[in-house]
Coordinates of C-alpha atoms and ligand atoms in Angstrom, one line a residue:
M1 CA -32.4 24.9 -44.7
T2 CA -33.7 22.1 -41.9
V3 CA -33.4 20.7 -38.4
R4 CA -35.1 17.3 -38.6
S5 CA -33.0 14.4 -39.1
G6 CA -33.0 12.8 -36.1
R7 CA -36.1 10.9 -34.2
E8 CA -38.8 11.7 -35.2
F9 CA -41.8 13.7 -32.6
L10 CA -45.2 12.3 -33.1
A11 CA -47.5 15.2 -31.3
I12 CA -49.9 13.8 -32.7
P13 CA -53.6 12.3 -30.5
G14 CA -53.5 9.3 -31.4
P15 CA -50.7 6.5 -32.7
T16 CA -49.4 8.1 -30.2
T17 CA -45.7 6.9 -29.2
I18 CA -44.6 3.6 -28.5
P19 CA -42.2 2.7 -26.4
D20 CA -39.6 0.7 -28.0
E21 CA -40.6 -2.3 -24.8
V22 CA -43.5 -2.5 -26.2
L23 CA -42.1 -2.7 -29.8
R24 CA -39.5 -5.6 -28.8
A25 CA -41.8 -7.6 -27.2
M26 CA -44.4 -7.7 -30.4
D27 CA -41.9 -9.0 -32.3
Q28 CA -42.2 -12.3 -31.4
P29 CA -42.5 -15.8 -33.0
A30 CA -46.6 -17.0 -33.1
V31 CA -47.3 -19.2 -30.1
D32 CA -50.3 -22.3 -29.7
I33 CA -53.6 -20.9 -28.8
Y34 CA -54.8 -23.7 -27.5
S35 CA -52.5 -23.9 -24.2
G36 CA -48.8 -22.5 -23.4
P37 CA -48.2 -19.0 -22.2
L38 CA -51.0 -17.3 -24.7
L39 CA -54.6 -18.1 -22.1
Q40 CA -52.2 -17.1 -18.7
I41 CA -51.7 -13.9 -20.9
T42 CA -55.6 -13.6 -22.4
E43 CA -56.8 -14.4 -18.0
S44 CA -53.6 -11.1 -16.7
L45 CA -54.7 -8.6 -19.4
L46 CA -58.6 -9.0 -19.1
T47 CA -58.2 -8.9 -15.2
D48 CA -55.8 -6.1 -15.9
L49 CA -58.4 -3.8 -17.8
R50 CA -60.7 -4.0 -15.1
R51 CA -57.8 -2.9 -12.5
L52 CA -58.1 0.1 -15.1
F53 CA -61.2 0.3 -15.8
R54 CA -62.0 0.2 -11.9
T55 CA -64.7 -1.6 -12.0
K56 CA -66.0 -5.5 -11.2
G57 CA -67.6 -5.9 -14.1
H58 CA -66.9 -7.9 -17.2
S59 CA -64.8 -7.0 -20.6
Y60 CA -63.6 -7.6 -23.0
I61 CA -61.1 -7.5 -26.2
Y62 CA -61.7 -6.4 -29.6
I63 CA -59.5 -6.7 -32.7
A64 CA -60.5 -3.1 -33.4
N65 CA -60.0 0.3 -33.4
G66 CA -61.4 3.0 -31.4
H67 CA -64.5 2.6 -34.9
G68 CA -65.2 -0.9 -33.5
T69 CA -65.7 -1.2 -30.4
W70 CA -68.7 1.3 -30.3
E71 CA -70.3 -0.8 -32.6
A72 CA -69.6 -3.2 -30.9
A73 CA -71.2 -1.5 -27.1
L74 CA -73.9 -0.8 -29.5
T75 CA -74.9 -4.1 -30.9
N76 CA -74.6 -5.5 -27.8
V77 CA -76.6 -3.2 -26.1
L78 CA -79.5 -1.8 -28.1
S79 CA -82.2 -2.8 -29.8
R80 CA -83.6 -1.6 -33.1
G81 CA -85.1 2.0 -32.6
D82 CA -83.7 2.0 -29.2
K83 CA -83.5 5.7 -28.3
V84 CA -80.2 6.8 -27.4
L85 CA -79.2 10.3 -26.1
V86 CA -75.9 11.7 -27.3
L87 CA -74.2 14.0 -25.1
E88 CA -71.9 16.8 -26.9
S89 CA -69.2 18.6 -26.0
G90 CA -66.6 18.1 -29.3
H91 CA -66.5 15.4 -32.3
F92 CA -66.7 12.4 -30.7
A93 CA -69.8 11.4 -28.6
V94 CA -71.6 12.6 -32.0
S95 CA -70.2 10.3 -34.1
W96 CA -70.2 7.6 -31.7
G97 CA -74.2 8.8 -31.9
S98 CA -74.5 8.5 -35.7
A99 CA -72.6 4.7 -35.8
A100 CA -76.3 4.3 -33.6
A101 CA -78.3 5.6 -36.2
K102 CA -76.7 3.4 -38.4
L103 CA -77.2 0.1 -36.6
G104 CA -81.5 1.4 -36.4
A105 CA -81.2 3.0 -33.1
E106 CA -83.3 6.5 -33.1
V107 CA -80.8 8.9 -32.0
E108 CA -81.2 13.1 -30.3
V109 CA -78.5 15.3 -29.4
L110 CA -78.2 16.7 -26.6
A111 CA -76.4 20.1 -28.4
G112 CA -73.3 21.0 -26.4
D113 CA -70.5 23.4 -27.8
W114 CA -66.5 23.0 -28.1
R115 CA -65.8 24.7 -26.5
R116 CA -66.5 23.0 -23.4
A117 CA -68.0 20.3 -20.9
V118 CA -71.6 18.9 -20.9
R119 CA -73.7 20.9 -18.1
R120 CA -75.3 18.0 -16.1
E121 CA -77.9 21.1 -16.0
D122 CA -79.0 19.7 -19.6
L123 CA -78.3 16.4 -19.1
E124 CA -80.7 16.8 -15.6
N125 CA -83.9 19.3 -17.5
R126 CA -83.3 16.6 -20.5
L127 CA -83.6 14.0 -18.6
A128 CA -87.1 14.9 -16.3
Q129 CA -88.7 15.5 -19.4
D130 CA -88.5 11.2 -20.3
K131 CA -91.3 10.1 -18.0
A132 CA -91.5 6.9 -19.6
G133 CA -88.0 6.1 -19.8
A134 CA -88.3 6.5 -23.9
I135 CA -84.1 7.2 -23.2
K136 CA -82.2 4.0 -22.8
A137 CA -79.1 4.5 -23.2
I138 CA -76.5 8.2 -22.9
L139 CA -73.1 8.7 -24.8
V140 CA -70.9 10.3 -23.6
A141 CA -66.5 11.0 -24.5
H142 CA -64.2 11.1 -21.6
I143 CA -62.2 13.1 -23.0
D144 CA -62.7 15.2 -26.1
T145 CA -59.5 14.3 -28.9
A146 CA -61.5 16.9 -30.8
S147 CA -61.7 19.4 -28.7
G148 CA -59.7 19.0 -26.0
V149 CA -62.3 18.5 -23.1
I150 CA -62.6 16.5 -20.3
N151 CA -66.2 15.6 -18.8
D152 CA -67.3 15.2 -15.6
I153 CA -68.5 11.8 -15.9
S154 CA -69.1 11.6 -12.0
A155 CA -71.0 13.8 -12.0
I156 CA -72.8 12.5 -14.9
G157 CA -73.4 10.0 -12.8
A158 CA -75.2 11.5 -10.8
A159 CA -77.4 12.9 -12.6
I160 CA -79.1 10.2 -14.1
K161 CA -78.5 8.5 -10.5
R162 CA -80.4 12.0 -9.7
V163 CA -83.3 12.5 -11.9
G164 CA -83.6 8.1 -11.3
H165 CA -83.6 7.6 -14.6
D166 CA -82.1 3.8 -15.7
A167 CA -80.7 5.1 -19.3
L168 CA -78.0 2.4 -19.4
L169 CA -74.4 5.2 -19.4
M170 CA -71.7 4.9 -22.1
V171 CA -68.6 6.1 -22.1
D172 CA -65.4 6.7 -24.2
T173 CA -62.1 6.1 -22.7
V174 CA -60.1 5.4 -26.0
A175 CA -58.4 9.0 -24.9
S176 CA -58.3 9.2 -21.6
L177 CA -58.3 5.6 -20.0
G178 CA -54.9 4.5 -18.3
C179 CA -53.8 8.7 -18.5
V180 CA -56.0 10.1 -16.6
P181 CA -58.1 8.8 -13.2
F182 CA -61.3 6.8 -15.1
E183 CA -64.1 5.2 -11.6
M184 CA -66.5 3.1 -13.9
D185 CA -68.1 1.1 -11.0
A186 CA -67.9 5.4 -8.9
W187 CA -69.2 6.8 -11.3
G188 CA -71.8 5.1 -12.8
V189 CA -69.8 4.0 -15.5
D190 CA -71.9 0.0 -17.3
V191 CA -70.4 0.3 -20.2
A192 CA -66.7 1.9 -21.2
V193 CA -65.0 1.5 -24.6
S194 CA -62.0 2.0 -25.6
A195 CA -58.2 1.5 -27.3
S196 CA -55.0 0.1 -27.7
Q197 CA -53.5 3.5 -29.3
K198 CA -53.1 6.0 -27.1
G199 CA -52.8 6.7 -24.0
L200 CA -51.7 2.3 -23.9
M201 CA -49.0 3.1 -25.8
N202 CA -49.3 0.3 -28.6
P203 CA -50.5 0.5 -32.0
A204 CA -53.9 0.2 -33.3
G205 CA -55.6 -2.7 -33.7
L206 CA -56.6 -3.5 -30.1
G207 CA -60.1 -2.1 -28.5
F208 CA -61.3 -3.2 -25.0
I209 CA -65.0 -2.9 -23.7
A210 CA -66.0 -2.9 -19.9
A211 CA -69.3 -2.8 -19.1
S212 CA -71.4 -3.7 -15.9
D213 CA -73.8 -5.9 -14.6
Y214 CA -76.9 -3.8 -15.9
A215 CA -75.1 -4.1 -19.3
R216 CA -75.1 -7.5 -19.3
E217 CA -78.7 -7.9 -18.5
A218 CA -79.4 -4.8 -20.9
H219 CA -77.1 -7.7 -23.1
K220 CA -79.8 -10.3 -23.3
K221 CA -82.6 -8.5 -24.9
A222 CA -80.5 -6.3 -26.9
N223 CA -81.1 -7.5 -30.8
L224 CA -78.9 -5.3 -32.6
R225 CA -76.3 -8.4 -31.0
T226 CA -74.0 -10.3 -34.1
P227 CA -71.6 -12.3 -34.4
Y228 CA -68.8 -11.3 -34.0
W229 CA -69.7 -9.0 -31.1
D230 CA -70.9 -10.2 -28.7
W231 CA -70.8 -10.6 -25.6
T232 CA -72.7 -14.3 -24.2
A233 CA -69.7 -15.6 -27.2
R234 CA -66.9 -14.4 -26.3
E235 CA -68.0 -15.0 -21.9
G236 CA -67.5 -18.6 -23.9
E237 CA -64.9 -21.3 -21.9
A238 CA -62.3 -22.0 -25.5
H239 CA -59.5 -19.4 -24.9
Y240 CA -60.1 -19.3 -28.8
Q241 CA -63.7 -17.4 -27.9
K242 CA -62.9 -15.0 -26.7
Y243 CA -61.5 -14.0 -30.0
A244 CA -64.1 -15.1 -31.0
G245 CA -60.8 -16.4 -33.5
T246 CA -57.8 -16.6 -33.6
P247 CA -55.7 -14.7 -31.1
P248 CA -54.1 -10.9 -31.9
E249 CA -51.4 -12.9 -30.3
Q250 CA -48.5 -9.8 -30.9
H251 CA -50.6 -7.1 -29.9
L252 CA -51.6 -8.8 -27.4
F253 CA -48.0 -9.3 -26.5
G254 CA -47.5 -6.0 -26.5
L255 CA -50.3 -5.1 -24.6
R256 CA -49.7 -6.8 -21.8
R257 CA -46.0 -5.4 -21.9
A258 CA -47.4 -1.3 -22.3
L259 CA -49.4 -3.1 -19.8
D260 CA -47.3 -3.7 -16.8
M261 CA -45.6 -1.0 -17.5
L262 CA -48.1 1.2 -16.2
F263 CA -48.5 -0.7 -13.3
E264 CA -44.2 -0.5 -12.4
E265 CA -45.0 3.1 -12.5
G266 CA -48.4 3.3 -10.3
L267 CA -51.2 4.9 -11.5
D268 CA -50.7 7.4 -9.6
G269 CA -47.7 8.5 -11.7
V270 CA -48.9 7.0 -14.0
F271 CA -52.3 10.2 -13.5
L272 CA -49.3 13.0 -12.2
R273 CA -47.4 12.9 -15.0
H274 CA -50.2 13.9 -17.8
R275 CA -50.8 16.2 -15.1
L276 CA -47.9 17.8 -15.1
L277 CA -46.5 18.2 -18.7
A278 CA -50.0 19.2 -19.9
E279 CA -50.3 21.4 -17.6
S280 CA -46.2 22.9 -19.3
V281 CA -48.0 23.0 -22.4
R282 CA -51.1 24.9 -20.5
Q283 CA -48.8 27.4 -19.7
A284 CA -47.2 27.5 -22.7
V285 CA -49.6 28.2 -24.6
A286 CA -51.7 30.7 -22.0
V287 CA -48.6 33.3 -22.4
W288 CA -47.8 33.0 -26.4
S289 CA -52.6 33.6 -26.3
E290 CA -50.8 37.2 -25.4
G291 CA -50.1 37.8 -28.9
A292 CA -53.4 37.3 -29.8
A293 CA -53.2 35.0 -32.6
L294 CA -54.2 31.7 -30.3
D295 CA -56.2 30.7 -28.2
F296 CA -56.6 27.9 -26.1
N297 CA -59.6 26.3 -27.5
I298 CA -61.1 25.5 -24.1
I299 CA -62.0 28.1 -22.5
E300 CA -63.0 27.0 -18.7
S301 CA -59.1 26.1 -17.5
T302 CA -60.9 23.2 -15.2
E303 CA -62.1 22.1 -18.0
R304 CA -58.7 21.0 -20.3
A305 CA -58.3 18.0 -20.8
D306 CA -54.7 16.2 -19.3
T307 CA -53.7 14.2 -23.0
L308 CA -54.6 16.8 -25.0
T309 CA -53.9 20.5 -26.0
T310 CA -56.5 21.9 -28.4
I311 CA -55.4 25.5 -29.5
R312 CA -57.4 28.0 -31.6
L313 CA -55.9 30.4 -34.0
T314 CA -57.9 33.3 -34.8
D315 CA -60.5 33.9 -38.2
S316 CA -56.9 35.7 -40.3
C317 CA -54.4 32.9 -39.8
S318 CA -53.8 29.7 -40.9
P319 CA -52.5 26.7 -38.9
Q320 CA -50.9 25.3 -41.7
P321 CA -48.0 26.7 -41.7
I322 CA -47.5 26.2 -38.5
L323 CA -48.7 22.5 -38.7
D324 CA -45.9 22.2 -42.2
Y325 CA -43.0 23.9 -40.2
C326 CA -42.9 22.5 -36.9
N327 CA -42.8 19.0 -39.3
E328 CA -40.9 20.3 -42.0
K329 CA -38.4 22.6 -40.5
C330 CA -38.3 20.8 -36.3
G331 CA -38.9 16.8 -37.2
V332 CA -42.2 17.5 -34.9
V333 CA -45.7 15.9 -36.3
L334 CA -48.7 18.5 -35.0
G335 CA -52.0 17.2 -34.6
L336 CA -54.1 19.3 -37.4
G337 CA -58.2 19.9 -36.0
I338 CA -60.8 18.4 -37.4
G339 CA -63.7 18.4 -37.2
A340 CA -65.4 21.8 -36.8
L341 CA -62.4 23.0 -36.0
S342 CA -60.7 21.7 -39.6
G343 CA -58.3 24.4 -40.8
K344 CA -58.2 26.6 -37.6
A345 CA -57.4 24.3 -34.8
F346 CA -54.0 21.9 -34.2
R347 CA -53.1 20.0 -31.2
I348 CA -50.7 18.7 -28.6
A349 CA -51.2 15.5 -27.7
H350 CA -49.2 14.7 -24.5
M351 CA -50.9 11.3 -24.0
G352 CA -49.2 8.0 -23.5
H353 CA -45.2 7.2 -23.5
V354 CA -44.5 10.6 -22.9
N355 CA -41.9 12.5 -21.0
A356 CA -40.4 16.8 -20.6
P357 CA -38.2 15.9 -23.2
M358 CA -40.6 14.8 -25.4
I359 CA -42.8 17.5 -24.4
F360 CA -40.4 20.5 -24.9
G361 CA -38.2 19.1 -27.7
V362 CA -42.8 20.3 -28.6
L363 CA -42.8 23.4 -27.2
G364 CA -39.5 25.2 -28.6
S365 CA -40.6 23.7 -32.0
V366 CA -43.7 25.2 -31.3
E367 CA -42.1 28.1 -30.4
V368 CA -39.7 28.5 -33.9
A369 CA -42.2 28.4 -36.1
L370 CA -44.2 31.3 -34.4
R371 CA -41.0 33.1 -34.3
A372 CA -39.9 32.2 -37.8
L373 CA -43.5 32.8 -39.7
H374 CA -44.1 35.9 -37.6
I375 CA -46.9 34.8 -36.2
P376 CA -48.1 37.4 -32.9
H377 CA -47.8 35.4 -30.6
R378 CA -46.2 36.7 -26.8
A379 CA -42.3 34.9 -26.4
G380 CA -41.5 32.9 -23.9
G381 CA -44.4 30.2 -22.7
T382 CA -41.8 27.8 -23.4
Q383 CA -39.7 29.5 -20.5
A384 CA -43.1 29.1 -18.3
A385 CA -43.0 26.0 -18.7
I386 CA -40.5 25.0 -18.1
D387 CA -40.4 28.2 -14.5
W388 CA -43.8 25.7 -13.2
L389 CA -42.8 22.2 -14.0
A390 CA -38.9 22.8 -12.0
Q391 CA -42.0 24.6 -9.1
R392 CA -42.9 21.5 -9.5
V393 CA -40.7 18.6 -9.9
T394 CA -38.0 19.3 -6.2
P395 CA -34.8 16.7 -5.9
Ligands
PLP401 C1 -58.9 8.4 -31.3 C2 -60.8 8.2 -30.6 C3 -61.9 7.5 -31.1 C4 -61.6 6.6 -32.8 O1 -61.0 6.2 -32.6 P1 -60.4 5.1 -34.1 O2 -59.1 3.8 -32.8 O3 -59.4 5.7 -35.1 O4 -61.0 5.0 -34.5 C5 -62.9 7.6 -30.4 N1 -63.5 8.8 -29.7 C6 -62.0 9.1 -28.8 C7 -61.7 9.8 -27.7 C8 -60.5 9.5 -29.9 O5 -60.2 10.2 -29.3

């Protein structure tokens, strides 16, 4: 028997739930690409992306997923043989670094840990050794979607300044933009990349970059540039140049609607909603973890991301039955553990178009699974989330 018929809940950290308003906005016929409303939509999107990234720099829209946007960022500012320092705190910055290596950069990984954020002191020490300034760029994920960590980009930016190093700071915000505060200019970020299918509530297919003036200076000397990704070509006057060809019209209509929704709610409201729902999930996990079969992957509570929670299981316990039970019996699709956490963890996303019933539906279903499968846990995690939220969300 199952209780899964009804709306399926996608609780994976991307793609996330697409709002019905966005789907409806996309359901439009093609329009002219040389005149009319599309030109205005492009201008407004480029402006509003700068507003989201919090930068006075330049913004670019690509037809690409996050991986494509990584490549766009690297090829625009690096030259063959440039040294790149990757700050490890999970899967994604390291993957971005692998792309840099394949493009011909010399990549060094500043070894980190999948259970904690990047340590600022480690970075400072490494940069202080680089007297010759060999390191041209530093790659880091704001939120790592495998480990569930949030890195303190402000502290990383400040560390680079303190050492007086002139490497570019390049940040992956695919799993954070539009969900938690990000301050590109104030934090000293030179290149920020993001994508449409996570906090920005759209289908996969659009990638975004913001670049500082310092990054655009580096761009002038970069020899990894290619015609399609190239910023200079995309800064051309003609509308089609901004997309290096035909604009992805329906995706742009969807993005326009999604950004309007974020601004209508107010970014502070959006960030607070994410924080409240994330903390509800953490309240539940903290209770369940007293049964000693599962625990937070990220050890330090202040380093846990507000967009997803990675829950690791003890070696004797596989996450697969929980995932299967939630999906097949309850209609909730949880995220698998990936990379080093493959087969050892599951992930609950609380990112983008999420509200209380979605989160409580997920928590309740996970708790049903834990009980039905006889996985040791302390009961009452969902209740703890309810109690916690009731104290914060007051009439
Ligand atoms: C999802 C994700 C990516 C990869 O994005 P794709 O669109 O799947 O290529 C990169 N970085 C982070 C932090 C992500 O969460």
